[in-house]
Coordinates of N, CA and C and ligand atoms in Angstrom, one line a residue:
M414 N -17.1 22.4 -14.4 CA -17.7 21.4 -14.0 C -17.4 22.0 -12.2
A415 N -17.4 22.3 -11.0 CA -17.1 22.2 -10.0 C -16.6 20.8 -9.0
Y416 N -15.6 21.1 -8.5 CA -14.8 19.1 -8.0 C -16.0 19.0 -7.3
D417 N -16.5 17.8 -7.4 CA -17.6 17.2 -6.5 C -16.7 16.4 -5.3
P418 N -16.8 17.0 -3.7 CA -16.1 16.8 -2.7 C -16.9 14.8 -2.3
N419 N -17.8 14.8 -3.1 CA -18.0 13.1 -3.1 C -17.8 12.5 -3.6
N420 N -16.7 12.7 -5.0 CA -16.3 11.6 -5.7 C -16.1 10.4 -5.0
I421 N -15.9 9.5 -5.7 CA -15.7 8.1 -5.5 C -14.0 8.0 -4.3
F422 N -13.0 8.7 -5.5 CA -11.9 9.1 -4.9 C -11.6 9.6 -4.0
A423 N -12.8 11.0 -3.7 CA -12.5 12.0 -2.5 C -12.8 11.3 -1.2
K424 N -13.6 10.0 -1.1 CA -13.9 9.5 -0.1 C -13.3 8.7 0.2
I425 N -12.3 8.0 -0.7 CA -11.4 7.2 -0.3 C -10.2 7.8 0.9
V426 N -9.6 9.0 -0.3 CA -9.1 10.0 0.3 C -9.5 10.4 2.0
R427 N -10.2 10.3 2.1 CA -11.3 10.5 3.7 C -11.0 9.5 4.8
G428 N -11.0 8.0 4.1 CA -10.9 7.2 4.8 C -12.8 6.8 4.8
E429 N -13.4 7.2 4.0 CA -14.6 7.3 4.0 C -15.2 6.1 3.0
A430 N -14.5 5.5 2.1 CA -15.1 4.4 1.1 C -13.9 3.7 1.2
P431 N -13.8 2.0 1.1 CA -12.7 1.0 1.4 C -11.8 1.0 -0.1
C432 N -10.8 0.6 -0.1 CA -9.8 0.6 -1.1 C -8.9 -0.6 -0.7
F433 N -8.6 -1.2 -1.9 CA -6.9 -2.4 -1.7 C -6.0 -1.6 -1.8
K434 N -5.5 -0.9 -1.1 CA -4.2 0.0 -0.7 C -2.6 -1.0 -1.0
V435 N -1.8 0.0 -2.1 CA -0.3 -0.5 -2.3 C 0.1 0.3 -1.6
Y436 N -0.1 1.8 -2.1 CA 0.8 2.7 -0.8 C 0.5 3.9 -0.7
E437 N 1.0 4.6 0.5 CA 0.6 5.5 1.0 C 1.4 6.8 1.1
D438 N 1.9 8.1 1.0 CA 2.4 8.9 1.8 C 2.0 10.2 2.3
A439 N 2.3 11.8 2.1 CA 1.6 12.6 2.5 C 1.2 13.0 1.7
H440 N 1.5 13.3 0.1 CA 0.4 13.4 -0.5 C -0.4 12.6 -2.0
T441 N -0.1 11.4 -1.4 CA -0.5 10.9 -2.6 C -1.3 8.9 -1.9
I442 N -1.9 8.2 -2.4 CA -2.5 6.6 -2.2 C -2.6 6.5 -3.7
A443 N -2.0 5.1 -3.7 CA -2.4 4.1 -4.9 C -3.1 3.1 -4.2
F444 N -3.5 2.5 -5.4 CA -4.5 1.4 -5.0 C -5.4 0.5 -6.1
M445 N -5.6 -0.5 -6.1 CA -6.0 -1.4 -7.3 C -7.4 -0.7 -7.7
D446 N -7.5 -0.9 -8.9 CA -8.4 -0.6 -9.7 C -10.0 -1.6 -9.7
I447 N -10.9 -1.6 -9.0 CA -11.7 -2.4 -8.8 C -12.3 -3.1 -10.4
M448 N -12.0 -2.1 -11.9 CA -12.5 -3.2 -13.3 C -11.4 -2.7 -13.6
P449 N -10.3 -3.8 -13.3 CA -9.3 -3.8 -14.2 C -9.0 -3.7 -15.2
Q450 N -8.0 -2.8 -16.4 CA -8.2 -3.1 -17.7 C -7.1 -4.5 -18.1
A451 N -6.5 -4.6 -16.8 CA -5.1 -5.8 -17.3 C -5.4 -6.1 -15.6
E452 N -4.3 -7.4 -15.6 CA -4.0 -7.7 -14.4 C -2.9 -6.8 -13.3
G453 N -3.2 -6.3 -12.7 CA -1.8 -5.5 -11.8 C -2.7 -4.2 -12.3
H454 N -3.4 -3.2 -12.6 CA -4.3 -2.3 -12.7 C -4.5 -1.8 -11.3
V455 N -3.2 -0.2 -11.1 CA -3.4 0.4 -10.2 C -3.9 1.7 -10.3
L456 N -4.4 2.5 -9.5 CA -4.6 3.9 -9.8 C -3.6 5.1 -8.7
V457 N -3.2 5.6 -8.7 CA -2.5 6.9 -8.1 C -3.4 8.0 -8.4
I458 N -3.9 8.4 -6.8 CA -4.3 9.8 -6.7 C -3.5 10.9 -6.1
P459 N -3.5 11.8 -6.3 CA -3.3 12.7 -4.8 C -4.0 13.2 -3.8
K460 N -3.8 13.7 -2.7 CA -5.0 13.8 -1.9 C -5.4 15.2 -2.2
E461 N -4.4 16.0 -2.6 CA -5.3 17.1 -3.1 C -6.7 17.2 -3.6
A462 N -7.0 18.1 -3.6 CA -8.8 17.9 -4.5 C -8.2 18.6 -6.1
G463 N -8.8 18.0 -6.7 CA -9.0 18.6 -7.9 C -9.4 17.7 -9.2
E464 N -10.2 18.3 -10.0 CA -10.9 17.5 -10.5 C -9.4 16.8 -12.0
T465 N -8.9 17.7 -12.5 CA -7.8 17.6 -13.6 C -6.2 18.0 -13.3
I466 N -5.8 17.4 -13.9 CA -4.6 17.7 -13.8 C -4.0 19.3 -13.8
F467 N -4.9 19.8 -14.7 CA -5.0 21.6 -14.4 C -5.4 22.3 -13.9
E468 N -6.1 21.7 -12.5 CA -6.2 22.5 -11.0 C -5.2 22.4 -9.8
L469 N -4.5 20.9 -10.5 CA -3.5 20.5 -9.0 C -2.0 21.7 -9.2
S470 N -2.0 21.7 -7.7 CA -0.9 22.5 -7.5 C 0.7 21.6 -8.3
D471 N 1.7 22.4 -8.3 CA 2.7 21.7 -9.0 C 3.2 20.7 -7.9
E472 N 3.2 21.1 -6.4 CA 3.6 20.0 -5.4 C 2.9 18.8 -5.1
S473 N 1.9 18.7 -5.4 CA 1.3 17.8 -5.9 C 1.2 17.3 -7.3
T474 N 1.4 17.6 -8.1 CA 1.5 17.4 -9.7 C 3.1 15.9 -9.2
A475 N 4.2 17.2 -8.7 CA 5.3 16.5 -8.9 C 5.6 15.3 -8.0
A476 N 5.0 15.0 -6.6 CA 4.2 14.2 -5.8 C 3.7 13.1 -6.7
L477 N 2.5 13.2 -7.3 CA 2.2 12.1 -8.0 C 2.4 11.3 -8.6
I478 N 3.8 12.0 -9.9 CA 4.2 11.4 -10.5 C 5.3 10.9 -10.4
K479 N 6.2 11.3 -9.1 CA 7.2 10.6 -8.1 C 6.6 9.5 -8.1
A480 N 5.1 9.2 -6.8 CA 4.5 8.4 -6.3 C 4.1 7.3 -7.9
T481 N 3.5 7.9 -8.4 CA 3.6 6.5 -9.8 C 4.1 6.1 -10.5
K482 N 5.7 6.7 -10.6 CA 6.7 6.2 -11.2 C 7.1 5.1 -10.1
K483 N 7.6 5.1 -8.6 CA 7.9 4.0 -7.5 C 7.0 2.8 -7.7
V484 N 5.5 3.3 -7.7 CA 4.5 2.2 -7.6 C 4.7 1.6 -8.7
A485 N 4.8 2.2 -9.9 CA 4.9 1.7 -11.6 C 6.1 0.0 -11.5
A486 N 6.8 0.5 -10.9 CA 8.2 -0.2 -10.8 C 7.8 -1.4 -9.8
A487 N 7.5 -1.5 -8.7 CA 6.5 -2.4 -8.1 C 5.6 -3.2 -9.0
V488 N 4.7 -2.6 -9.6 CA 3.7 -3.6 -10.3 C 4.4 -4.4 -11.5
K489 N 5.3 -3.8 -12.0 CA 6.0 -4.2 -13.3 C 6.6 -5.5 -12.8
S490 N 7.4 -5.1 -11.4 CA 8.5 -6.3 -10.8 C 7.7 -7.6 -10.2
V491 N 6.3 -7.6 -10.2 CA 5.2 -8.5 -9.2 C 4.4 -9.2 -10.6
V492 N 3.4 -8.4 -11.8 CA 3.2 -8.8 -12.5 C 3.7 -9.4 -13.9
K493 N 5.3 -8.5 -14.0 CA 6.2 -9.6 -14.5 C 6.0 -9.2 -16.0
T494 N 5.7 -8.3 -16.7 CA 4.8 -8.0 -18.2 C 5.9 -7.0 -18.7
P495 N 6.3 -7.3 -19.6 CA 7.5 -6.3 -20.4 C 7.1 -4.8 -20.5
G496 N 6.0 -4.3 -20.4 CA 5.4 -3.0 -20.6 C 4.8 -3.0 -19.4
V497 N 4.8 -1.4 -19.2 CA 3.7 -0.9 -18.3 C 3.4 0.9 -19.0
M498 N 2.3 0.6 -19.1 CA 1.1 1.6 -19.9 C 1.0 3.1 -18.4
L499 N 1.2 3.9 -18.7 CA 0.9 4.9 -17.7 C -0.1 6.2 -18.6
A500 N -1.1 5.9 -17.6 CA -2.3 7.1 -18.6 C -3.3 7.5 -17.3
Q501 N -3.2 9.1 -18.0 CA -4.1 10.0 -16.8 C -5.2 10.7 -17.7
L502 N -6.0 10.7 -17.7 CA -7.6 11.1 -18.7 C -8.0 12.8 -18.0
N503 N -8.2 13.7 -18.7 CA -8.1 15.1 -18.4 C -10.0 15.3 -19.4
G504 N -10.8 15.1 -18.4 CA -11.8 15.7 -19.4 C -13.0 14.5 -19.5
A505 N -14.0 14.4 -19.5 CA -15.0 14.0 -19.6 C -14.6 13.4 -21.5
A506 N -14.5 14.4 -22.0 CA -14.1 14.0 -23.6 C -12.9 13.5 -24.1
A507 N -11.7 13.3 -22.6 CA -10.5 12.4 -22.8 C -11.4 10.9 -22.5
G508 N -12.1 10.9 -21.7 CA -12.5 9.5 -20.9 C -12.4 9.2 -19.5
Q509 N -12.4 10.8 -19.1 CA -12.5 10.5 -17.6 C -13.7 9.9 -17.2
T510 N -14.4 9.5 -15.9 CA -15.3 8.7 -15.2 C -14.8 8.9 -14.0
V511 N -14.0 9.6 -13.6 CA -14.3 9.6 -12.2 C -13.2 11.2 -11.9
F512 N -13.7 11.8 -11.4 CA -13.3 13.2 -11.6 C -12.7 13.8 -10.1
H513 N -11.1 13.1 -10.0 CA -10.9 13.2 -8.9 C -9.0 12.9 -9.7
V514 N -8.2 14.0 -10.1 CA -6.5 13.4 -10.7 C -6.4 12.2 -10.4
H515 N -6.0 11.3 -11.3 CA -5.4 10.2 -10.9 C -4.7 9.8 -12.2
F516 N -3.6 8.7 -11.9 CA -2.6 7.9 -13.2 C -3.3 6.4 -13.1
H517 N -3.3 6.2 -14.4 CA -3.5 4.3 -14.1 C -2.4 4.0 -14.5
I518 N -1.4 3.1 -13.8 CA -0.8 2.2 -14.3 C -1.5 0.9 -14.8
I519 N -1.1 0.7 -16.1 CA -1.6 -0.9 -16.8 C -0.5 -1.4 -17.2
P520 N -0.1 -2.7 -16.8 CA 1.0 -3.8 -17.5 C 0.7 -4.2 -18.8
R521 N 1.6 -4.3 -19.6 CA 0.9 -4.4 -21.2 C 1.9 -5.1 -21.6
S522 N 1.6 -6.3 -22.1 CA 2.3 -7.4 -23.2 C 1.6 -7.5 -24.3
G523 N 2.7 -7.8 -24.9 CA 2.6 -7.7 -26.6 C 1.7 -8.5 -26.9
G524 N 0.7 -8.2 -27.6 CA -0.1 -9.1 -28.4 C -1.7 -9.3 -27.1
I525 N -1.8 -8.4 -26.2 CA -2.6 -9.0 -25.5 C -3.5 -7.7 -25.4
D526 N -4.7 -7.4 -25.8 CA -6.0 -6.1 -25.7 C -5.7 -5.9 -24.4
L527 N -6.6 -4.6 -24.0 CA -6.7 -4.1 -22.6 C -8.2 -4.5 -22.8
K528 N -8.8 -5.1 -21.7 CA -10.3 -4.8 -21.5 C -10.6 -3.5 -21.6
L529 N -12.1 -3.5 -21.7 CA -12.8 -2.7 -21.8 C -12.3 -1.6 -20.3
H530 N -12.4 -0.2 -20.6 CA -12.3 0.7 -19.2 C -13.0 0.5 -18.7
A531 N -13.4 0.4 -17.2 CA -14.1 0.7 -16.0 C -15.4 -0.2 -16.2
K532 N -15.6 -1.4 -16.6 CA -17.0 -2.0 -17.0 C -16.7 -3.3 -16.5
E533 N -15.6 -4.3 -15.6 CA -15.8 -5.4 -15.4 C -15.1 -5.3 -13.5
T534 N -15.9 -6.1 -13.1 CA -15.4 -6.1 -11.1 C -14.6 -6.9 -11.3
A535 N -13.5 -6.6 -10.9 CA -12.6 -8.1 -10.6 C -12.4 -8.7 -9.4
N536 N -12.4 -10.3 -9.3 CA -12.6 -10.5 -7.9 C -11.7 -10.3 -6.9
F537 N -12.7 -9.7 -5.6 CA -11.6 -8.9 -4.8 C -11.2 -9.4 -3.9
E538 N -11.1 -10.9 -3.7 CA -10.1 -12.0 -2.9 C -8.8 -11.4 -3.7
Q539 N -8.9 -12.4 -5.2 CA -7.7 -11.8 -6.0 C -7.0 -10.5 -6.2
L540 N -7.8 -9.6 -6.1 CA -7.2 -8.1 -5.4 C -6.7 -7.8 -4.4
K541 N -7.0 -8.3 -3.7 CA -6.6 -8.0 -2.1 C -4.7 -8.5 -2.4
A542 N -4.8 -10.0 -2.8 CA -3.9 -10.4 -3.1 C -3.3 -9.9 -3.4
L543 N -3.2 -9.4 -4.7 CA -2.4 -9.0 -5.5 C -1.6 -7.4 -5.1
A544 N -2.7 -6.9 -4.5 CA -2.6 -5.4 -3.5 C -1.2 -5.6 -2.7
A545 N -1.3 -6.7 -1.8 CA -0.4 -7.3 -0.6 C 0.8 -7.3 -0.9
K546 N 0.6 -7.9 -2.1 CA 2.4 -8.4 -3.3 C 3.2 -7.1 -3.9
I547 N 2.1 -6.0 -4.3 CA 2.9 -5.3 -4.8 C 3.3 -4.2 -3.7
A548 N 2.6 -4.3 -2.8 CA 2.9 -3.1 -1.4 C 4.0 -3.8 -1.0
A549 N 4.5 -4.7 -1.0 CA 5.7 -5.5 -0.1 C 7.0 -5.0 -1.3
A550 N 6.5 -5.1 -2.6 CA 7.5 -4.9 -3.4 C 8.0 -3.9 -3.8
I551 N 7.1 -2.7 -3.1 CA 7.7 -1.1 -3.2 C 8.9 -0.9 -2.3
K552 N 10.0 -0.2 -3.2 CA 11.2 0.5 -2.7 C 11.2 1.7 -2.3
Ligands
5GP1267 P1 -10.9 7.3 -15.5 O1 -12.0 6.9 -16.6 O2 -11.8 9.0 -14.9 O3 -10.2 7.6 -15.5 O4 -10.7 6.1 -14.6 C1 -11.1 6.1 -13.2 C2 -11.4 4.7 -13.0 O5 -11.7 4.5 -11.6 C3 -11.5 3.4 -14.0 O6 -10.7 2.7 -14.6 C4 -12.7 2.6 -13.2 O7 -12.2 1.3 -13.6 C5 -12.3 2.8 -11.6 N1 -13.1 3.1 -10.9 C6 -14.0 3.4 -10.6 N2 -15.0 3.1 -9.2 C7 -13.8 2.8 -8.6 C8 -14.0 2.6 -6.8 O8 -14.9 2.3 -6.8 N3 -13.0 2.0 -6.3 C9 -11.8 1.7 -7.6 N4 -10.9 0.9 -6.4 N5 -11.7 1.8 -8.4 C10 -12.9 2.6 -8.8

């Protein structure tokens, strides 16, 4: 399948769609997932276009992982869970639903199941407040 430049994350990169941003650098943007599987669910995307990690340049891949690690540390410190899951789905068969590469940062606590993937939209005021706290915790 060819990369669709009108996918929602491409629009976020171009500033054509809104997001609750927590981080941005030359190669990446991180923002709240609006249908979080746990409180503090953040997505990190490269600015470079690519459907899956296999189309991404090595430079963008490295920047993406570096940004994911940085943002995940901030998420962990704000949400205060003992665990953080990093997930990255390649292809519909793997469960990918938005076809622009991204990492999921999902806080985890023992005994608490994840909510369903991309199902329930969160309260935007709460997402905005959490985004501000995570942004402030990024070192
Ligand atoms: P995937 O299934 O491709 O791994 O993950 C896509 C993620 O994007 C899902 O977790 C879904 O909740 C999230 N998502 C879908 N549409 C939007 C949107 O418009 N804005 C934001 N911030 N997240 C979205």
